[in-house]
Amino acid sequence: MTRTRQAFVFIAVALVALVAGLILYPLSREPASLPAGTPSGLLDTALESLEGGRQSLGTWRGKVLVVNFWATWCGPCRKEIPEFIRMQQRMGGQGLQFVGIAIDEKDKVAAYVREIGINYPILVGELDAVELSRSLGNGMGALPFTVIVDRQGKVVHTFLGATTEAKLEPLVKALF
Amino acid sequence: MQRTLILLIVAVALNAAAAAATGGNDLLPPQVAFRLSAQMAKGDEILVRYDVAPGYYLYRSKLKFSVESPAVSLGTPRTPKGSVLDDEFFGRVEIYRADVVIHIPVKLPAGAQSFTLVARSQGCADAGVCYTPLQQRIVVGPGMGERVPETPPGDGRSLIDSLGGDTAPKR
């Protein structure tokens, strides 16, 4: 192998590595990503409801669902919830349904729901809810974690960390 | 062979550069963000240490320690003063941002050299997420503790019970 040829191979491999790195890295740093359209067992899952008894997420099949995993002890979760309340009020009539899944104690959750006037259903879970969020791509078990589910029950977007009305609205509208 | 090695090094370096170019702010797994170690200090005390990664913090009030063996008894942990976080929602809470060492009195049965400590903690990342409560098990002996492979907490209720304390909402 000549020296020029060696250099060529060297540069070619380096470029491939760079391109691969640039393409793959953004994927690897998005812990909360599922390929768009991933079917999930989400709508077959039942969790304890705030009113008592178990409630299946399948109750809301056919709606555009935004499922938000949160807790009262999680500051970033509290930040985004008022925006969800506004969106539910504004867009509920068009088929948007928020559902909160609190990984928390039921009495604390109930008090908080009353305090800030959450206008969408809240389910409560412990390890079962943590596992559900993991199965949806939240490998770190961190909060808040939010998923958008289309009318067919497929998870189409996931967010780790607080999100906003402005980010959610166009994604949700695209599913109406 | 040498050339392959060089190529490999270049590939790794370029991937690191690509990572830096795209932000490079992966969220650490909680066991890595809040790295736990422990050792016997004297006959009657253990030192528990959390190495908190930059950009992460632990709540002082959420630290809880227990043992599995009924033959071992733990005294009240002495947690150092933390720094004060003025949280938008929870008011002033004490947190640990850097490494923290906790002293815990311990009584071991005669002849015992080591035992398994169960450490519970809860923390957040400045990036804007909080981790669900973390339970770590560690074997405490004369040297630095060996981490026991992570097992999910067996009892979700006690996991949730460990919450509360000074991060209760101020309004």
Tab-separated table of C-alpha atoms in Angstrom:
chain	number	residue	atom	x	y	z
A	1	MET	CA	0.000	0.000	0.000
A	2	THR	CA	1.499	3.338	-0.974
A	3	ARG	CA	1.712	6.188	1.476
A	4	THR	CA	-0.864	8.244	-0.461
A	5	ARG	CA	-3.245	5.336	-0.443
A	6	GLN	CA	-2.721	4.878	3.294
A	7	ALA	CA	-3.483	8.531	3.860
A	8	PHE	CA	-6.607	8.267	1.724
A	9	VAL	CA	-7.904	5.286	3.693
A	10	PHE	CA	-7.093	7.094	6.922
A	11	ILE	CA	-9.040	10.215	5.928
A	12	ALA	CA	-11.943	8.189	4.532
A	13	VAL	CA	-12.363	6.213	7.740
A	14	ALA	CA	-12.047	9.371	9.825
A	15	LEU	CA	-14.766	11.078	7.753
A	16	VAL	CA	-17.067	8.076	8.063
A	17	ALA	CA	-16.509	8.140	11.823
A	18	LEU	CA	-17.292	11.858	11.980
A	19	VAL	CA	-20.469	11.510	9.934
A	20	ALA	CA	-21.551	8.475	11.942
A	21	GLY	CA	-20.902	10.387	15.145
A	22	LEU	CA	-22.908	13.398	13.986
A	23	ILE	CA	-25.802	11.231	12.864
A	24	LEU	CA	-25.874	8.828	15.775
A	25	TYR	CA	-25.040	11.182	18.622
A	26	PRO	CA	-28.269	13.193	18.626
A	27	LEU	CA	-30.166	9.897	18.721
A	28	SER	CA	-28.145	8.545	21.623
A	29	ARG	CA	-28.586	11.706	23.696
A	30	GLU	CA	-32.379	11.621	23.466
A	31	PRO	CA	-33.191	9.146	26.187
A	32	ALA	CA	-36.893	9.723	25.829
A	33	SER	CA	-37.268	8.889	22.189
A	34	LEU	CA	-39.282	6.190	20.596
A	35	PRO	CA	-39.429	5.941	16.819
A	36	ALA	CA	-42.492	7.837	15.634
A	37	GLY	CA	-45.565	5.682	15.481
A	38	THR	CA	-44.378	3.100	17.971
A	39	PRO	CA	-47.339	1.112	19.214
A	40	SER	CA	-47.328	0.848	22.965
A	41	GLY	CA	-49.218	-1.055	25.608
A	42	LEU	CA	-50.096	2.290	27.158
A	43	LEU	CA	-53.812	2.115	26.415
A	44	ASP	CA	-53.995	-1.405	27.849
A	45	THR	CA	-52.569	-0.238	31.166
A	46	ALA	CA	-54.710	0.419	34.220
A	47	LEU	CA	-53.612	2.455	37.226
A	48	GLU	CA	-55.279	3.630	40.406
A	49	SER	CA	-57.482	6.643	39.915
A	50	LEU	CA	-57.703	9.538	42.322
A	51	GLU	CA	-61.343	8.708	42.992
A	52	GLY	CA	-60.485	5.105	43.893
A	53	GLY	CA	-60.516	1.944	41.817
A	54	ARG	CA	-58.431	1.237	38.780
A	55	GLN	CA	-58.845	3.050	35.522
A	56	SER	CA	-57.580	1.902	32.136
A	57	LEU	CA	-55.901	4.427	29.882
A	58	GLY	CA	-57.956	2.745	27.154
A	59	THR	CA	-60.854	4.855	28.478
A	60	TRP	CA	-59.542	7.667	26.295
A	61	ARG	CA	-58.893	5.637	23.150
A	62	GLY	CA	-59.806	7.656	20.078
A	63	LYS	CA	-58.700	10.979	21.584
A	64	VAL	CA	-55.419	12.737	20.989
A	65	LEU	CA	-53.830	11.982	24.352
A	66	VAL	CA	-51.117	13.827	26.226
A	67	VAL	CA	-49.973	11.667	29.121
A	68	ASN	CA	-47.855	13.468	31.692
A	69	PHE	CA	-45.851	11.624	34.362
A	70	TRP	CA	-45.294	13.946	37.314
A	71	ALA	CA	-45.099	14.289	41.096
A	72	THR	CA	-45.846	16.992	43.637
A	73	TRP	CA	-42.210	16.816	44.825
A	74	CYS	CA	-40.944	17.619	41.318
A	75	GLY	CA	-40.445	21.354	40.731
A	76	PRO	CA	-40.141	21.210	36.920
A	77	CYS	CA	-43.423	19.255	36.862
A	78	ARG	CA	-45.243	22.007	38.715
A	79	LYS	CA	-43.980	24.542	36.243
A	80	GLU	CA	-45.643	22.989	33.203
A	81	ILE	CA	-48.962	21.839	34.692
A	82	PRO	CA	-50.689	25.273	34.511
A	83	GLU	CA	-49.980	25.280	30.768
A	84	PHE	CA	-51.584	21.844	30.451
A	85	ILE	CA	-54.657	23.094	32.312
A	86	ARG	CA	-54.997	25.984	29.837
A	87	MET	CA	-54.563	23.696	26.830
A	88	GLN	CA	-57.128	21.219	28.125
A	89	GLN	CA	-59.592	24.062	28.571
A	90	ARG	CA	-58.915	25.517	25.139
A	91	MET	CA	-58.593	22.374	23.039
A	92	GLY	CA	-60.540	19.705	24.912
A	93	GLY	CA	-63.497	20.293	22.607
A	94	GLN	CA	-61.376	19.381	19.590
A	95	GLY	CA	-60.549	15.935	20.973
A	96	LEU	CA	-57.476	16.684	23.087
A	97	GLN	CA	-57.270	14.822	26.374
A	98	PHE	CA	-54.575	15.294	29.003
A	99	VAL	CA	-54.080	12.528	31.564
A	100	GLY	CA	-51.696	12.951	34.481
A	101	ILE	CA	-49.924	10.001	36.060
A	102	ALA	CA	-48.562	10.980	39.460
A	103	ILE	CA	-45.713	8.974	40.978
A	104	ASP	CA	-46.555	10.132	44.432
A	105	GLU	CA	-48.751	9.740	47.492
A	106	LYS	CA	-52.450	9.902	46.734
A	107	ASP	CA	-53.401	12.439	49.428
A	108	LYS	CA	-50.649	14.859	48.384
A	109	VAL	CA	-51.725	14.513	44.766
A	110	ALA	CA	-55.391	15.097	45.612
A	111	ALA	CA	-54.530	18.221	47.623
A	112	TYR	CA	-52.430	19.615	44.783
A	113	VAL	CA	-55.102	18.854	42.169
A	114	ARG	CA	-57.605	20.855	44.213
A	115	GLU	CA	-55.147	23.627	44.946
A	116	ILE	CA	-54.317	24.486	41.370
A	117	GLY	CA	-57.514	23.198	39.769
A	118	ILE	CA	-56.308	20.446	37.462
A	119	ASN	CA	-59.119	19.933	34.947
A	120	TYR	CA	-58.080	16.555	33.549
A	121	PRO	CA	-58.015	13.029	35.031
A	122	ILE	CA	-55.152	12.047	37.320
A	123	LEU	CA	-54.047	8.474	37.944
A	124	VAL	CA	-51.638	7.567	40.714
A	125	GLY	CA	-48.894	4.971	40.606
A	126	GLU	CA	-45.742	3.810	42.272
A	127	LEU	CA	-43.315	1.360	40.740
A	128	ASP	CA	-45.966	0.344	38.201
A	129	ALA	CA	-46.068	3.916	36.904
A	130	VAL	CA	-42.266	4.210	36.885
A	131	GLU	CA	-42.112	0.993	34.860
A	132	LEU	CA	-44.769	2.255	32.456
A	133	SER	CA	-42.772	5.427	31.822
A	134	ARG	CA	-39.629	3.338	31.284
A	135	SER	CA	-41.454	1.192	28.747
A	136	LEU	CA	-42.279	4.407	26.868
A	137	GLY	CA	-38.628	5.418	26.626
A	138	ASN	CA	-37.919	7.141	29.944
A	139	GLY	CA	-34.910	4.989	30.746
A	140	MET	CA	-33.738	7.210	33.608
A	141	GLY	CA	-37.060	7.205	35.403
A	142	ALA	CA	-36.879	11.006	35.550
A	143	LEU	CA	-39.739	13.507	35.793
A	144	PRO	CA	-41.514	15.244	34.209
A	145	PHE	CA	-41.998	12.893	31.272
A	146	THR	CA	-44.714	13.492	28.702
A	147	VAL	CA	-45.929	11.447	25.746
A	148	ILE	CA	-48.285	12.372	22.921
A	149	VAL	CA	-50.456	9.517	21.699
A	150	ASP	CA	-52.421	9.645	18.446
A	151	ARG	CA	-56.039	8.569	17.998
A	152	GLN	CA	-54.900	5.043	17.123
A	153	GLY	CA	-53.034	4.668	20.419
A	154	LYS	CA	-49.550	5.102	19.010
A	155	VAL	CA	-46.946	7.106	20.901
A	156	VAL	CA	-45.781	9.739	18.449
A	157	HIS	CA	-43.750	12.146	20.616
A	158	THR	CA	-42.036	11.990	23.993
A	159	PHE	CA	-40.515	14.730	26.155
A	160	LEU	CA	-38.194	14.380	29.103
A	161	GLY	CA	-38.144	17.539	31.201
A	162	ALA	CA	-40.701	20.317	31.289
A	163	THR	CA	-42.443	21.151	28.045
A	164	THR	CA	-44.628	24.100	27.047
A	165	GLU	CA	-47.963	24.907	25.474
A	166	ALA	CA	-46.093	26.416	22.502
A	167	LYS	CA	-44.168	23.198	21.874
A	168	LEU	CA	-47.134	20.876	22.341
A	169	GLU	CA	-49.767	22.755	20.380
A	170	PRO	CA	-48.516	22.237	16.807
A	171	LEU	CA	-47.719	18.567	17.509
A	172	VAL	CA	-51.166	17.960	18.928
A	173	LYS	CA	-52.961	19.890	16.179
A	174	ALA	CA	-51.238	17.766	13.554
A	175	LEU	CA	-53.031	14.754	15.041
A	176	PHE	CA	-56.591	16.178	15.013
B	1	MET	CA	-2.073	-3.181	13.394
B	2	GLN	CA	-0.637	0.149	14.433
B	3	ARG	CA	-2.585	1.849	11.671
B	4	THR	CA	-5.817	0.236	12.847
B	5	LEU	CA	-5.141	1.509	16.326
B	6	ILE	CA	-4.554	5.057	15.079
B	7	LEU	CA	-7.750	4.909	13.038
B	8	LEU	CA	-9.630	3.757	16.084
B	9	ILE	CA	-8.259	6.616	18.165
B	10	VAL	CA	-9.186	9.115	15.454
B	11	ALA	CA	-12.687	7.665	15.212
B	12	VAL	CA	-13.197	7.945	18.960
B	13	ALA	CA	-11.826	11.493	19.019
B	14	LEU	CA	-14.073	12.567	16.156
B	15	ASN	CA	-17.108	11.049	17.814
B	16	ALA	CA	-16.284	12.992	20.943
B	17	ALA	CA	-15.982	16.144	18.830
B	18	ALA	CA	-19.330	15.396	17.216
B	19	ALA	CA	-20.828	14.894	20.658
B	20	ALA	CA	-19.479	18.246	21.800
B	21	ALA	CA	-20.792	19.897	18.623
B	22	THR	CA	-24.306	18.634	19.269
B	23	GLY	CA	-24.464	19.753	22.854
B	24	GLY	CA	-23.201	16.670	24.651
B	25	ASN	CA	-25.525	16.980	27.631
B	26	ASP	CA	-26.785	13.459	28.181
B	27	LEU	CA	-28.698	12.940	31.348
B	28	LEU	CA	-26.719	10.704	33.676
B	29	PRO	CA	-28.315	7.628	35.194
B	30	PRO	CA	-29.061	8.477	38.838
B	31	GLN	CA	-26.567	5.907	40.153
B	32	VAL	CA	-23.853	7.756	38.231
B	33	ALA	CA	-25.058	11.269	39.035
B	34	PHE	CA	-25.200	10.352	42.736
B	35	ARG	CA	-22.363	7.894	43.199
B	36	LEU	CA	-22.456	6.144	46.545
B	37	SER	CA	-19.575	4.718	48.581
B	38	ALA	CA	-19.247	3.814	52.247
B	39	GLN	CA	-16.728	2.490	54.753
B	40	MET	CA	-16.304	1.644	58.424
B	41	ALA	CA	-14.583	4.608	60.014
B	42	LYS	CA	-14.108	3.393	63.537
B	43	GLY	CA	-15.619	0.431	65.281
B	44	ASP	CA	-18.840	2.296	65.903
B	45	GLU	CA	-19.301	4.613	62.932
B	46	ILE	CA	-19.590	4.422	59.181
B	47	LEU	CA	-18.897	7.097	56.610
B	48	VAL	CA	-21.256	7.276	53.665
B	49	ARG	CA	-20.230	9.384	50.724
B	50	TYR	CA	-22.160	10.649	47.720
B	51	ASP	CA	-20.155	12.019	44.815
B	52	VAL	CA	-22.623	14.373	43.180
B	53	ALA	CA	-21.874	15.072	39.523
B	54	PRO	CA	-21.660	18.728	38.414
B	55	GLY	CA	-25.102	19.991	37.393
B	56	TYR	CA	-26.926	17.652	39.782
B	57	TYR	CA	-28.079	17.961	43.377
B	58	LEU	CA	-29.455	15.831	46.197
B	59	TYR	CA	-32.043	16.905	48.753
B	60	ARG	CA	-30.652	16.743	52.286
B	61	SER	CA	-34.036	15.872	53.793
B	62	LYS	CA	-34.555	12.907	51.476
B	63	LEU	CA	-31.520	10.939	52.603
B	64	LYS	CA	-32.623	7.827	54.488
B	65	PHE	CA	-30.515	4.902	55.604
B	66	SER	CA	-31.444	1.463	56.822
B	67	VAL	CA	-30.008	-2.025	57.166
B	68	GLU	CA	-31.430	-5.355	56.177
B	69	SER	CA	-29.928	-7.387	59.001
B	70	PRO	CA	-31.811	-7.115	62.308
B	71	ALA	CA	-28.496	-7.776	64.100
B	72	VAL	CA	-27.102	-4.434	62.913
B	73	SER	CA	-28.432	-1.181	64.323
B	74	LEU	CA	-27.893	2.289	62.909
B	75	GLY	CA	-27.896	5.495	64.912
B	76	THR	CA	-29.102	8.878	63.681
B	77	PRO	CA	-27.169	9.959	60.573
B	78	ARG	CA	-25.250	13.218	60.901
B	79	THR	CA	-25.743	15.005	57.607
B	80	PRO	CA	-23.688	18.152	57.052
B	81	LYS	CA	-25.299	21.492	56.293
B	82	GLY	CA	-26.127	21.789	52.638
B	83	SER	CA	-26.306	24.808	50.399
B	84	VAL	CA	-29.652	26.569	50.194
B	85	LEU	CA	-31.689	26.353	47.032
B	86	ASP	CA	-34.398	28.964	46.739
B	87	ASP	CA	-36.858	26.868	44.825
B	88	GLU	CA	-39.642	28.535	42.883
B	89	PHE	CA	-42.139	26.032	44.235
B	90	PHE	CA	-40.727	24.604	47.443
B	91	GLY	CA	-39.133	27.656	49.038
B	92	ARG	CA	-35.737	27.343	50.687
B	93	VAL	CA	-34.500	23.774	50.658
B	94	GLU	CA	-31.119	22.379	51.598
B	95	ILE	CA	-29.284	20.530	48.897
B	96	TYR	CA	-25.898	18.950	48.264
B	97	ARG	CA	-24.181	19.893	45.049
B	98	ALA	CA	-20.698	18.632	45.652
B	99	ASP	CA	-19.457	15.584	47.452
B	100	VAL	CA	-21.036	14.950	50.795
B	101	VAL	CA	-19.972	12.701	53.667
B	102	ILE	CA	-22.500	11.465	56.208
B	103	HIS	CA	-21.499	9.961	59.557
B	104	ILE	CA	-23.751	7.223	60.888
B	105	PRO	CA	-23.229	5.491	64.250
B	106	VAL	CA	-23.523	1.737	63.912
B	107	LYS	CA	-23.626	-1.286	66.213
B	108	LEU	CA	-22.435	-4.533	64.691
B	109	PRO	CA	-22.823	-7.957	66.273
B	110	ALA	CA	-19.585	-9.315	67.766
B	111	GLY	CA	-17.195	-10.561	65.102
B	112	ALA	CA	-19.070	-8.967	62.195
B	113	GLN	CA	-16.833	-7.181	59.683
B	114	SER	CA	-19.344	-5.924	57.175
B	115	PHE	CA	-23.037	-5.439	56.476
B	116	THR	CA	-25.313	-4.208	53.706
B	117	LEU	CA	-26.503	-0.623	53.931
B	118	VAL	CA	-29.623	0.518	52.086
B	119	ALA	CA	-29.350	4.180	51.114
B	120	ARG	CA	-32.284	6.158	49.775
B	121	SER	CA	-31.930	9.512	48.155
B	122	GLN	CA	-33.675	11.830	45.777
B	123	GLY	CA	-32.183	14.432	43.530
B	124	CYS	CA	-32.585	16.494	40.413
B	125	ALA	CA	-30.571	17.777	37.476
B	126	ASP	CA	-30.231	21.482	36.705
B	127	ALA	CA	-31.332	20.538	33.201
B	128	GLY	CA	-34.873	20.489	34.641
B	129	VAL	CA	-35.701	16.943	35.614
B	130	CYS	CA	-36.000	15.187	38.947
B	131	TYR	CA	-35.297	11.529	39.475
B	132	THR	CA	-37.720	9.210	41.159
B	133	PRO	CA	-36.389	8.196	44.595
B	134	LEU	CA	-33.222	6.168	44.298
B	135	GLN	CA	-32.466	3.154	46.445
B	136	GLN	CA	-28.894	1.888	46.475
B	137	ARG	CA	-27.439	-1.048	48.399
B	138	ILE	CA	-23.821	-1.122	49.401
B	139	VAL	CA	-21.659	-3.526	51.391
B	140	VAL	CA	-19.928	-1.611	54.166
B	141	GLY	CA	-16.680	-3.046	55.444
B	142	PRO	CA	-13.238	-1.831	56.438
B	143	GLY	CA	-12.457	-0.609	52.892
B	144	MET	CA	-14.598	1.576	50.622
B	145	GLY	CA	-17.895	-0.164	50.055
B	146	GLU	CA	-18.611	-2.331	47.093
B	147	ARG	CA	-21.797	-1.444	45.356
B	148	VAL	CA	-24.289	-4.236	45.291
B	149	PRO	CA	-25.982	-4.593	41.898
B	150	GLU	CA	-29.012	-2.357	41.706
B	151	THR	CA	-32.294	-3.981	42.544
B	152	PRO	CA	-35.588	-2.198	42.312
B	153	PRO	CA	-36.983	-1.393	45.728
B	154	GLY	CA	-39.199	-4.246	46.760
B	155	ASP	CA	-41.880	-2.137	48.293
B	156	GLY	CA	-43.237	0.821	46.388
B	157	ARG	CA	-45.127	2.146	49.402
B	158	SER	CA	-42.009	2.570	51.498
B	159	LEU	CA	-40.374	4.203	48.499
B	160	ILE	CA	-43.073	6.829	48.433
B	161	ASP	CA	-43.090	7.078	52.232
B	162	SER	CA	-39.501	8.194	52.107
B	163	LEU	CA	-40.682	11.375	50.435
B	164	GLY	CA	-41.959	14.415	52.234
B	165	GLY	CA	-39.966	16.560	54.636
B	166	ASP	CA	-38.801	20.039	53.865
B	167	THR	CA	-39.656	20.059	50.194
B	168	ALA	CA	-43.346	20.248	51.056
B	169	PRO	CA	-44.875	23.031	48.989
B	170	LYS	CA	-44.832	26.440	50.562
B	171	ARG	CA	-48.129	27.383	48.998
